[in-house]
Amino acid sequence: MIYVVFAIFLAACFAAGSTGGLFPPGEWYQKLRKPWWTPPNWLFPVAWTILYLCMAAAGARVAMSPGNGLAMALWALQIALNGLWTPVFFGLRRMKLGLRVLGLLWLSVAATLVALWQVDMIAGVLFVPYLVWVSVAAALNLSVLRLNRTVEH
Amino acid sequence: MIYVVFAIFLAACFAAGSTGGLFPPGEWYQKLRKPWWTPPNWLFPVAWTILYLCMAAAGARVAMSPGNGLAMALWALQIALNGLWTPVFFGLRRMKLGLRVLGLLWLSVAATLVALWQVDMIAGVLFVPYLVWVSVAAALNLSVLRLNRTVEH
């Protein structure tokens, strides 16, 4: 059963992540001024694939454990917010709103990490790289917003 | 605790539903040919608000119950797919892809309904209006696609 549950959580991750393919960065993003520490483009899908595997594993471990209610609700919240950023940033090109979405995503990921940890320590640890990556993404979104004030809608 | 969990599931619903405000139907949709049984515009936000309350209540009831793993994973999957349709249909105006997303959403909602029902009958019943509404939405998407072949990208 844990493998079926893992596969379902992974499908949820890829549903959210499919926005990356549907709303690709494109020419608009390439032309934006970016900070020197911007990760290379190829790293984003690689990082997300690893993060999705960790997120699904954390979800599956806790789904199989008692007392998982809070963690499961938060897992659902963070994946709903996760799928929102790409359409807002690359679809609507709304950088400020994208930063707000990332702020909410960061809070929900941090809360999920804590709630998972309380049920299963390994599940909590599996969410650490995700929180780090969302922190980097938020710093990048903020930096791009500041470097391209005139482009903002 | 069940009220906190209910509020978190509701927040996940509104995160997915916020795409409705971010990608409004607009002039493109108004000009499309629609079937005679198309629900009036005002009904969509009303229906979704009621559905979100039912979905969050179903999620919270089952989150507090033992043996909820499969239902919780499916709840997360359906909300990730739920937030995908509006950016695809109204954002990208891809009607065929929108229909595919709705097909996956329908399957995930039906599976969630069954899994919830196995844990808590009332939770399963709370998902019935959602499945009915997604069926109507899929029929509408299909009908609009057929009536506007030349508009499709």
mmCIF file of C-alpha atoms in Angstrom:
data_model
loop_
_atom_site.group_PDB
_atom_site.id
_atom_site.type_symbol
_atom_site.label_atom_id
_atom_site.label_comp_id
_atom_site.label_asym_id
_atom_site.label_seq_id
_atom_site.Cartn_x
_atom_site.Cartn_y
_atom_site.Cartn_z
ATOM 1 C CA MET A 1 0.000 0.000 0.000
ATOM 2 C CA ILE A 2 2.817 2.451 0.799
ATOM 3 C CA TYR A 3 4.062 2.184 -2.817
ATOM 4 C CA VAL A 4 0.591 3.006 -4.198
ATOM 5 C CA VAL A 5 0.349 5.977 -1.819
ATOM 6 C CA PHE A 6 3.878 7.080 -2.782
ATOM 7 C CA ALA A 7 2.905 6.926 -6.491
ATOM 8 C CA ILE A 8 -0.231 9.032 -5.829
ATOM 9 C CA PHE A 9 1.734 11.692 -3.929
ATOM 10 C CA LEU A 10 4.312 11.679 -6.737
ATOM 11 C CA ALA A 11 1.507 12.155 -9.292
ATOM 12 C CA ALA A 12 0.298 15.159 -7.262
ATOM 13 C CA CYS A 13 3.835 16.581 -7.400
ATOM 14 C CA PHE A 14 4.045 16.132 -11.153
ATOM 15 C CA ALA A 15 0.571 17.663 -11.624
ATOM 16 C CA ALA A 16 1.840 20.792 -9.839
ATOM 17 C CA GLY A 17 5.155 20.563 -11.677
ATOM 18 C CA SER A 18 3.536 20.257 -15.100
ATOM 19 C CA THR A 19 2.975 24.028 -14.930
ATOM 20 C CA GLY A 20 6.752 24.279 -15.532
ATOM 21 C CA GLY A 21 6.289 22.740 -18.969
ATOM 22 C CA LEU A 22 3.019 24.554 -19.716
ATOM 23 C CA PHE A 23 4.337 28.014 -18.826
ATOM 24 C CA PRO A 24 8.016 27.867 -19.873
ATOM 25 C CA PRO A 25 10.344 30.794 -19.033
ATOM 26 C CA GLY A 26 10.700 31.841 -22.709
ATOM 27 C CA GLU A 27 12.182 34.999 -24.179
ATOM 28 C CA TRP A 28 10.642 37.363 -21.600
ATOM 29 C CA TYR A 29 12.499 35.662 -18.757
ATOM 30 C CA GLN A 30 15.757 35.289 -20.700
ATOM 31 C CA LYS A 31 15.836 39.059 -21.222
ATOM 32 C CA LEU A 32 15.320 39.906 -17.532
ATOM 33 C CA ARG A 33 18.356 40.998 -15.509
ATOM 34 C CA LYS A 34 19.239 38.261 -13.048
ATOM 35 C CA PRO A 35 21.627 38.089 -10.064
ATOM 36 C CA TRP A 36 25.090 36.508 -10.578
ATOM 37 C CA TRP A 37 24.135 33.547 -8.388
ATOM 38 C CA THR A 38 21.116 32.530 -10.531
ATOM 39 C CA PRO A 39 21.184 28.709 -10.870
ATOM 40 C CA PRO A 40 21.630 27.472 -14.483
ATOM 41 C CA ASN A 41 18.387 26.631 -16.319
ATOM 42 C CA TRP A 42 19.128 22.884 -16.493
ATOM 43 C CA LEU A 43 19.292 22.680 -12.688
ATOM 44 C CA PHE A 44 15.610 23.560 -12.127
ATOM 45 C CA PRO A 45 13.977 20.396 -13.549
ATOM 46 C CA VAL A 46 16.731 18.215 -12.014
ATOM 47 C CA ALA A 47 16.257 19.803 -8.579
ATOM 48 C CA TRP A 48 12.466 19.550 -8.752
ATOM 49 C CA THR A 49 12.565 15.875 -9.769
ATOM 50 C CA ILE A 50 14.710 15.053 -6.710
ATOM 51 C CA LEU A 51 12.509 17.230 -4.475
ATOM 52 C CA TYR A 52 9.319 15.554 -5.776
ATOM 53 C CA LEU A 53 10.725 12.103 -4.929
ATOM 54 C CA CYS A 54 11.581 13.312 -1.385
ATOM 55 C CA MET A 55 8.200 15.029 -0.949
ATOM 56 C CA ALA A 56 6.276 11.935 -2.111
ATOM 57 C CA ALA A 57 8.364 9.660 0.143
ATOM 58 C CA ALA A 58 7.712 11.947 3.130
ATOM 59 C CA GLY A 59 3.985 12.043 2.353
ATOM 60 C CA ALA A 60 3.759 8.251 1.978
ATOM 61 C CA ARG A 61 5.643 7.527 5.224
ATOM 62 C CA VAL A 62 3.354 9.814 7.226
ATOM 63 C CA ALA A 63 0.184 8.684 5.392
ATOM 64 C CA MET A 64 0.868 5.210 6.786
ATOM 65 C CA SER A 65 1.319 6.526 10.362
ATOM 66 C CA PRO A 66 -1.291 7.303 13.035
ATOM 67 C CA GLY A 67 -1.872 10.908 14.127
ATOM 68 C CA ASN A 68 -1.114 12.234 10.643
ATOM 69 C CA GLY A 69 -4.129 14.582 10.207
ATOM 70 C CA LEU A 70 -2.373 17.933 10.502
ATOM 71 C CA ALA A 71 0.601 16.823 8.379
ATOM 72 C CA MET A 72 -1.684 15.472 5.629
ATOM 73 C CA ALA A 73 -3.733 18.685 5.477
ATOM 74 C CA LEU A 74 -0.536 20.761 5.252
ATOM 75 C CA TRP A 75 0.917 18.457 2.574
ATOM 76 C CA ALA A 76 -2.202 19.153 0.464
ATOM 77 C CA LEU A 77 -1.935 22.913 1.078
ATOM 78 C CA GLN A 78 1.722 23.131 0.037
ATOM 79 C CA ILE A 79 1.135 21.206 -3.221
ATOM 80 C CA ALA A 80 -1.810 23.471 -4.118
ATOM 81 C CA LEU A 81 0.414 26.547 -3.572
ATOM 82 C CA ASN A 82 3.333 24.883 -5.366
ATOM 83 C CA GLY A 83 1.366 24.673 -8.631
ATOM 84 C CA LEU A 84 0.347 28.318 -8.405
ATOM 85 C CA TRP A 85 3.711 30.089 -8.702
ATOM 86 C CA THR A 86 4.621 29.184 -12.300
ATOM 87 C CA PRO A 87 1.318 30.338 -13.895
ATOM 88 C CA VAL A 88 1.539 33.582 -11.866
ATOM 89 C CA PHE A 89 5.202 34.317 -12.633
ATOM 90 C CA PHE A 90 5.727 32.950 -16.154
ATOM 91 C CA GLY A 91 2.070 32.953 -17.285
ATOM 92 C CA LEU A 92 0.906 36.327 -15.993
ATOM 93 C CA ARG A 93 4.468 37.729 -15.576
ATOM 94 C CA ARG A 94 3.398 39.191 -12.238
ATOM 95 C CA MET A 95 6.653 39.199 -10.276
ATOM 96 C CA LYS A 96 5.295 40.854 -7.107
ATOM 97 C CA LEU A 97 2.363 38.475 -6.876
ATOM 98 C CA GLY A 98 4.766 35.599 -7.582
ATOM 99 C CA LEU A 99 6.824 36.673 -4.566
ATOM 100 C CA ARG A 100 3.692 36.680 -2.380
ATOM 101 C CA VAL A 101 2.808 33.169 -3.582
ATOM 102 C CA LEU A 102 6.355 32.027 -2.765
ATOM 103 C CA GLY A 103 6.036 33.576 0.711
ATOM 104 C CA LEU A 104 2.865 31.571 1.345
ATOM 105 C CA LEU A 105 4.500 28.471 -0.154
ATOM 106 C CA TRP A 106 7.541 28.909 2.122
ATOM 107 C CA LEU A 107 5.309 29.182 5.205
ATOM 108 C CA SER A 108 3.258 26.136 4.197
ATOM 109 C CA VAL A 109 6.387 24.059 3.457
ATOM 110 C CA ALA A 110 7.935 25.043 6.813
ATOM 111 C CA ALA A 111 4.694 24.138 8.633
ATOM 112 C CA THR A 112 4.460 20.828 6.739
ATOM 113 C CA LEU A 113 8.080 20.021 7.620
ATOM 114 C CA VAL A 114 7.388 20.540 11.344
ATOM 115 C CA ALA A 115 4.109 18.575 11.245
ATOM 116 C CA LEU A 116 5.720 15.689 9.322
ATOM 117 C CA TRP A 117 8.692 15.642 11.729
ATOM 118 C CA GLN A 118 6.355 15.276 14.713
ATOM 119 C CA VAL A 119 4.926 12.088 13.178
ATOM 120 C CA ASP A 120 8.099 10.682 11.579
ATOM 121 C CA MET A 121 11.568 12.226 11.813
ATOM 122 C CA ILE A 122 12.746 10.876 8.443
ATOM 123 C CA ALA A 123 9.718 12.442 6.714
ATOM 124 C CA GLY A 124 10.625 15.802 8.258
ATOM 125 C CA VAL A 125 14.234 15.487 7.078
ATOM 126 C CA LEU A 126 12.990 14.649 3.546
ATOM 127 C CA PHE A 127 11.320 18.089 3.442
ATOM 128 C CA VAL A 128 14.498 20.030 4.373
ATOM 129 C CA PRO A 129 15.930 20.255 0.805
ATOM 130 C CA TYR A 130 12.492 21.469 -0.402
ATOM 131 C CA LEU A 131 12.460 24.304 2.145
ATOM 132 C CA VAL A 132 16.023 25.256 1.145
ATOM 133 C CA TRP A 133 15.104 25.295 -2.553
ATOM 134 C CA VAL A 134 11.957 27.392 -1.989
ATOM 135 C CA SER A 135 14.136 29.836 -0.001
ATOM 136 C CA VAL A 136 16.519 30.097 -2.978
ATOM 137 C CA ALA A 137 13.552 30.528 -5.366
ATOM 138 C CA ALA A 138 12.101 33.297 -3.180
ATOM 139 C CA ALA A 139 15.484 35.087 -3.033
ATOM 140 C CA LEU A 140 15.737 34.780 -6.831
ATOM 141 C CA ASN A 141 12.181 36.070 -7.362
ATOM 142 C CA LEU A 142 12.890 39.053 -5.064
ATOM 143 C CA SER A 143 16.208 39.787 -6.762
ATOM 144 C CA VAL A 144 14.718 39.610 -10.282
ATOM 145 C CA LEU A 145 11.871 41.883 -9.136
ATOM 146 C CA ARG A 146 14.359 44.472 -7.832
ATOM 147 C CA LEU A 147 16.629 44.296 -10.895
ATOM 148 C CA ASN A 148 13.715 44.755 -13.328
ATOM 149 C CA ARG A 149 11.453 47.362 -11.723
ATOM 150 C CA THR A 150 10.550 48.839 -15.092
ATOM 151 C CA VAL A 151 9.381 45.507 -16.523
ATOM 152 C CA GLU A 152 6.825 44.839 -13.794
ATOM 153 C CA HIS A 153 3.210 45.130 -14.924
ATOM 154 C CA MET B 1 -7.724 20.154 16.028
ATOM 155 C CA ILE B 2 -10.367 19.175 13.453
ATOM 156 C CA TYR B 3 -11.200 22.878 12.917
ATOM 157 C CA VAL B 4 -7.527 23.736 12.275
ATOM 158 C CA VAL B 5 -7.280 20.843 9.814
ATOM 159 C CA PHE B 6 -10.556 21.925 8.172
ATOM 160 C CA ALA B 7 -9.168 25.479 7.780
ATOM 161 C CA ILE B 8 -5.959 24.144 6.196
ATOM 162 C CA PHE B 9 -7.862 21.982 3.695
ATOM 163 C CA LEU B 10 -10.083 24.988 2.919
ATOM 164 C CA ALA B 11 -6.965 27.122 2.351
ATOM 165 C CA ALA B 12 -5.715 24.458 -0.098
ATOM 166 C CA CYS B 13 -9.060 24.669 -1.929
ATOM 167 C CA PHE B 14 -8.883 28.455 -2.168
ATOM 168 C CA ALA B 15 -5.239 28.286 -3.329
ATOM 169 C CA ALA B 16 -6.397 26.089 -6.230
ATOM 170 C CA GLY B 17 -9.499 28.247 -6.713
ATOM 171 C CA SER B 18 -7.529 31.501 -6.804
ATOM 172 C CA THR B 19 -6.635 30.578 -10.400
ATOM 173 C CA GLY B 20 -10.265 31.472 -11.204
ATOM 174 C CA GLY B 21 -9.569 35.088 -10.217
ATOM 175 C CA LEU B 22 -6.081 35.170 -11.743
ATOM 176 C CA PHE B 23 -7.159 33.778 -15.122
ATOM 177 C CA PRO B 24 -10.679 35.188 -15.606
ATOM 178 C CA PRO B 25 -12.784 34.046 -18.600
ATOM 179 C CA GLY B 26 -12.607 37.460 -20.303
ATOM 180 C CA GLU B 27 -13.597 38.465 -23.814
ATOM 181 C CA TRP B 28 -12.140 35.362 -25.486
ATOM 182 C CA TYR B 29 -14.477 33.065 -23.557
ATOM 183 C CA GLN B 30 -17.513 35.354 -23.915
ATOM 184 C CA LYS B 31 -17.171 35.165 -27.698
ATOM 185 C CA LEU B 32 -17.009 31.366 -27.823
ATOM 186 C CA ARG B 33 -20.127 29.457 -28.886
ATOM 187 C CA LYS B 34 -21.561 27.648 -25.892
ATOM 188 C CA PRO B 35 -24.273 25.000 -25.477
ATOM 189 C CA TRP B 36 -27.782 26.111 -24.417
ATOM 190 C CA TRP B 37 -27.383 24.424 -21.025
ATOM 191 C CA THR B 38 -24.246 26.425 -20.060
ATOM 192 C CA PRO B 39 -24.643 27.486 -16.395
ATOM 193 C CA PRO B 40 -24.791 31.288 -15.867
ATOM 194 C CA ASN B 41 -21.445 32.931 -14.979
ATOM 195 C CA TRP B 42 -22.507 33.857 -11.431
ATOM 196 C CA LEU B 43 -23.122 30.196 -10.594
ATOM 197 C CA PHE B 44 -19.470 29.126 -10.924
ATOM 198 C CA PRO B 45 -17.997 30.950 -7.888
ATOM 199 C CA VAL B 46 -21.109 30.117 -5.825
ATOM 200 C CA ALA B 47 -20.898 26.422 -6.714
ATOM 201 C CA TRP B 48 -17.153 26.265 -6.064
ATOM 202 C CA THR B 49 -17.486 27.956 -2.653
ATOM 203 C CA ILE B 50 -20.037 25.334 -1.562
ATOM 204 C CA LEU B 51 -17.913 22.529 -3.046
ATOM 205 C CA TYR B 52 -14.768 23.795 -1.265
ATOM 206 C CA LEU B 53 -16.587 23.754 2.081
ATOM 207 C CA CYS B 54 -17.735 20.158 1.427
ATOM 208 C CA MET B 55 -14.265 19.079 0.205
ATOM 209 C CA ALA B 56 -12.530 20.595 3.257
ATOM 210 C CA ALA B 57 -15.068 19.025 5.630
ATOM 211 C CA ALA B 58 -14.555 15.618 3.981
ATOM 212 C CA GLY B 59 -10.762 15.998 4.196
ATOM 213 C CA ALA B 60 -10.868 17.052 7.866
ATOM 214 C CA ARG B 61 -13.177 14.185 8.911
ATOM 215 C CA VAL B 62 -10.919 11.586 7.293
ATOM 216 C CA ALA B 63 -7.682 13.283 8.447
ATOM 217 C CA MET B 64 -8.839 12.636 12.018
ATOM 218 C CA SER B 65 -9.584 8.937 11.292
ATOM 219 C CA PRO B 66 -7.229 5.933 11.306
ATOM 220 C CA GLY B 67 -6.427 4.151 8.041
ATOM 221 C CA ASN B 68 -6.665 7.371 6.039
ATOM 222 C CA GLY B 69 -3.415 7.063 4.026
ATOM 223 C CA LEU B 70 -4.853 6.313 0.588
ATOM 224 C CA ALA B 71 -7.657 8.881 0.956
ATOM 225 C CA MET B 72 -5.216 11.612 2.057
ATOM 226 C CA ALA B 73 -2.858 10.969 -0.869
ATOM 227 C CA LEU B 74 -5.794 11.110 -3.305
ATOM 228 C CA TRP B 75 -7.156 14.291 -1.688
ATOM 229 C CA ALA B 76 -3.754 15.929 -2.367
ATOM 230 C CA LEU B 77 -3.736 14.659 -5.975
ATOM 231 C CA GLN B 78 -7.210 15.988 -6.790
ATOM 232 C CA ILE B 79 -6.435 19.469 -5.417
ATOM 233 C CA ALA B 80 -3.192 19.640 -7.436
ATOM 234 C CA LEU B 81 -5.167 18.763 -10.598
ATOM 235 C CA ASN B 82 -8.010 21.109 -9.628
ATOM 236 C CA GLY B 83 -5.708 24.159 -9.755
ATOM 237 C CA LEU B 84 -4.381 23.155 -13.171
ATOM 238 C CA TRP B 85 -7.483 23.443 -15.330
ATOM 239 C CA THR B 86 -8.066 27.230 -15.193
ATOM 240 C CA PRO B 87 -4.507 28.248 -16.204
ATOM 241 C CA VAL B 88 -4.642 25.691 -19.051
ATOM 242 C CA PHE B 89 -8.108 26.663 -20.337
ATOM 243 C CA PHE B 90 -8.356 30.413 -19.664
ATOM 244 C CA GLY B 91 -4.613 31.166 -19.429
ATOM 245 C CA LEU B 92 -3.282 29.169 -22.373
ATOM 246 C CA ARG B 93 -6.711 28.845 -24.078
ATOM 247 C CA ARG B 94 -5.903 25.207 -24.822
ATOM 248 C CA MET B 95 -9.349 23.607 -24.865
ATOM 249 C CA LYS B 96 -8.206 20.067 -25.787
ATOM 250 C CA LEU B 97 -5.563 19.999 -23.069
ATOM 251 C CA GLY B 98 -8.137 21.433 -20.648
ATOM 252 C CA LEU B 99 -10.415 18.492 -21.428
ATOM 253 C CA ARG B 100 -7.562 16.056 -20.701
ATOM 254 C CA VAL B 101 -6.891 17.793 -17.361
ATOM 255 C CA LEU B 102 -10.606 17.531 -16.515
ATOM 256 C CA GLY B 103 -10.535 13.829 -17.402
ATOM 257 C CA LEU B 104 -7.662 13.264 -14.955
ATOM 258 C CA LEU B 105 -9.405 15.454 -12.364
ATOM 259 C CA TRP B 106 -12.632 13.440 -12.755
ATOM 260 C CA LEU B 107 -10.750 10.158 -12.225
ATOM 261 C CA SER B 108 -8.901 11.513 -9.189
ATOM 262 C CA VAL B 109 -12.113 12.920 -7.647
ATOM 263 C CA ALA B 110 -13.932 9.600 -8.198
ATOM 264 C CA ALA B 111 -11.027 7.677 -6.631
ATOM 265 C CA THR B 112 -10.889 10.125 -3.687
ATOM 266 C CA LEU B 113 -14.659 9.755 -3.167
ATOM 267 C CA VAL B 114 -14.353 5.956 -2.942
ATOM 268 C CA ALA B 115 -11.293 6.094 -0.651
ATOM 269 C CA LEU B 116 -12.937 8.674 1.648
ATOM 270 C CA TRP B 117 -16.158 6.616 1.764
ATOM 271 C CA GLN B 118 -14.225 3.539 2.904
ATOM 272 C CA VAL B 119 -12.946 5.503 5.931
ATOM 273 C CA ASP B 120 -16.030 7.627 6.658
ATOM 274 C CA MET B 121 -19.340 7.449 4.769
ATOM 275 C CA ILE B 122 -20.248 11.092 5.387
ATOM 276 C CA ALA B 123 -16.898 12.209 3.901
ATOM 277 C CA GLY B 124 -17.650 10.168 0.787
ATOM 278 C CA VAL B 125 -21.121 11.721 0.463
ATOM 279 C CA LEU B 126 -19.562 15.205 0.806
ATOM 280 C CA PHE B 127 -17.558 14.507 -2.382
ATOM 281 C CA VAL B 128 -20.622 13.533 -4.480
ATOM 282 C CA PRO B 129 -21.603 17.126 -5.488
ATOM 283 C CA TYR B 130 -17.962 17.744 -6.484
ATOM 284 C CA LEU B 131 -17.946 14.725 -8.817
ATOM 285 C CA VAL B 132 -21.268 15.861 -10.332
ATOM 286 C CA TRP B 133 -19.919 19.401 -10.911
ATOM 287 C CA VAL B 134 -16.680 18.145 -12.504
ATOM 288 C CA SER B 135 -18.820 15.963 -14.795
ATOM 289 C CA VAL B 136 -20.806 19.057 -15.846
ATOM 290 C CA ALA B 137 -17.570 21.019 -16.329
ATOM 291 C CA ALA B 138 -16.119 18.237 -18.501
ATOM 292 C CA ALA B 139 -19.298 18.094 -20.608
ATOM 293 C CA LEU B 140 -19.155 21.899 -20.997
ATOM 294 C CA ASN B 141 -15.446 21.840 -21.932
ATOM 295 C CA LEU B 142 -16.126 19.107 -24.530
ATOM 296 C CA SER B 143 -19.137 20.943 -25.943
ATOM 297 C CA VAL B 144 -17.266 24.275 -26.199
ATOM 298 C CA LEU B 145 -14.382 22.466 -27.884
ATOM 299 C CA ARG B 146 -16.737 20.933 -30.490
ATOM 300 C CA LEU B 147 -18.643 24.183 -31.113
ATOM 301 C CA ASN B 148 -15.432 26.207 -31.639
ATOM 302 C CA ARG B 149 -13.130 23.936 -33.653
ATOM 303 C CA THR B 150 -11.678 26.844 -35.585
ATOM 304 C CA VAL B 151 -10.718 28.767 -32.427
ATOM 305 C CA GLU B 152 -8.530 25.986 -31.024
ATOM 306 C CA HIS B 153 -4.805 26.725 -31.103
#
